[in-house]
């Protein structure tokens, strides 16, 4: 049944009426198929030239609910019009999938984790929906990350793929805070492992909503700026735990805090030498009365 939909969206076929009706009748039985086969067919649909059509066909045939009840929950869920003039959460997700296919020249081929990240990025919205001064979805990225992790485990994605997909869902809103981040915080954000896919997820998110790409272009510009700096966004470690011991500081959780503080100072550009780092530790130790 899922292969029929996959052929339809990869070969631009029309599903014959009796076949379509048979799929609708037998759709509840999809749960008897191994989750690995369901996962693989789902990914082929999402990475096809027409993933949005594939998701609609999954819904119209009745296959979506038993496979991805978390996605059917997006249907009809309203969003604030000033940020999402396109409509409900599912409509937004379908538009993102459409833009995802277009970004590869209409040939499909997006990496599977990004495709799943697009599909699941707003999966936390049904559980966080509130209506106060306007419709809001408080903390939906973190709620969605937990849902995405459970879904990936259910479909038996690898631990590596699950971690990446979960990260994409959890981090996808942070671009909106980028311009207010400290330099050190922004550098840490822009040096993370999955940045390329996070940037693309954010771009697609904007294209499928209010089309405001200002945060996207800000991050690209700052990333280029940081790459041109002498030590870029991964400065060399100036001191180690052994240096802290020699300063008379007992090993413990404070070590990590101090070393992160030193790296923050490097990322901010306020220190650049080992001696400056040691002096800063002495200053912090005195301030915090670290023994």
PDB file of C-alpha atoms in Angstrom, residues 9-12 45-52 97-110 203:
ATOM      1  CA  UNK A   9       5.111  10.385  -6.158  1.00  0.00           C
ATOM      2  CA  UNK A  10       8.382   9.141  -7.642  1.00  0.00           C
ATOM      3  CA  UNK A  11       7.020   8.243 -11.096  1.00  0.00           C
ATOM      4  CA  UNK A  12       4.224  10.821 -11.240  1.00  0.00           C
ATOM      5  CA  UNK A  45       8.192   9.179  -0.052  1.00  0.00           C
ATOM      6  CA  UNK A  46       9.669  12.114   1.884  1.00  0.00           C
ATOM      7  CA  UNK A  47      12.743  12.235  -0.350  1.00  0.00           C
ATOM      8  CA  UNK A  48      10.739  11.984  -3.566  1.00  0.00           C
ATOM      9  CA  UNK A  49      10.115  14.838  -6.029  1.00  0.00           C
ATOM     10  CA  UNK A  50       6.629  15.299  -4.493  1.00  0.00           C
ATOM     11  CA  UNK A  51       6.791  14.582  -0.747  1.00  0.00           C
ATOM     12  CA  UNK A  52       3.854  16.861   0.038  1.00  0.00           C
ATOM     13  CA  UNK A  97       8.160  19.543   2.177  1.00  0.00           C
ATOM     14  CA  UNK A  98       7.323  21.106  -1.182  1.00  0.00           C
ATOM     15  CA  UNK A  99      10.142  23.649  -0.794  1.00  0.00           C
ATOM     16  CA  UNK A 100      12.467  20.857   0.321  1.00  0.00           C
ATOM     17  CA  UNK A 101      11.884  19.018  -2.968  1.00  0.00           C
ATOM     18  CA  UNK A 102      12.307  22.220  -4.979  1.00  0.00           C
ATOM     19  CA  UNK A 103      15.658  22.922  -3.309  1.00  0.00           C
ATOM     20  CA  UNK A 104      16.987  19.736  -4.926  1.00  0.00           C
ATOM     21  CA  UNK A 105      15.709  20.707  -8.369  1.00  0.00           C
ATOM     22  CA  UNK A 106      12.448  18.827  -8.007  1.00  0.00           C
ATOM     23  CA  UNK A 107      14.290  15.511  -8.092  1.00  0.00           C
ATOM     24  CA  UNK A 108      14.077  14.656  -4.405  1.00  0.00           C
ATOM     25  CA  UNK A 109      17.216  13.419  -2.730  1.00  0.00           C
ATOM     26  CA  UNK A 110      17.273  15.393   0.531  1.00  0.00           C
ATOM     27  CA  UNK A 203      15.172  28.599   5.603  1.00  0.00           C
TER      28      UNK A 203
END
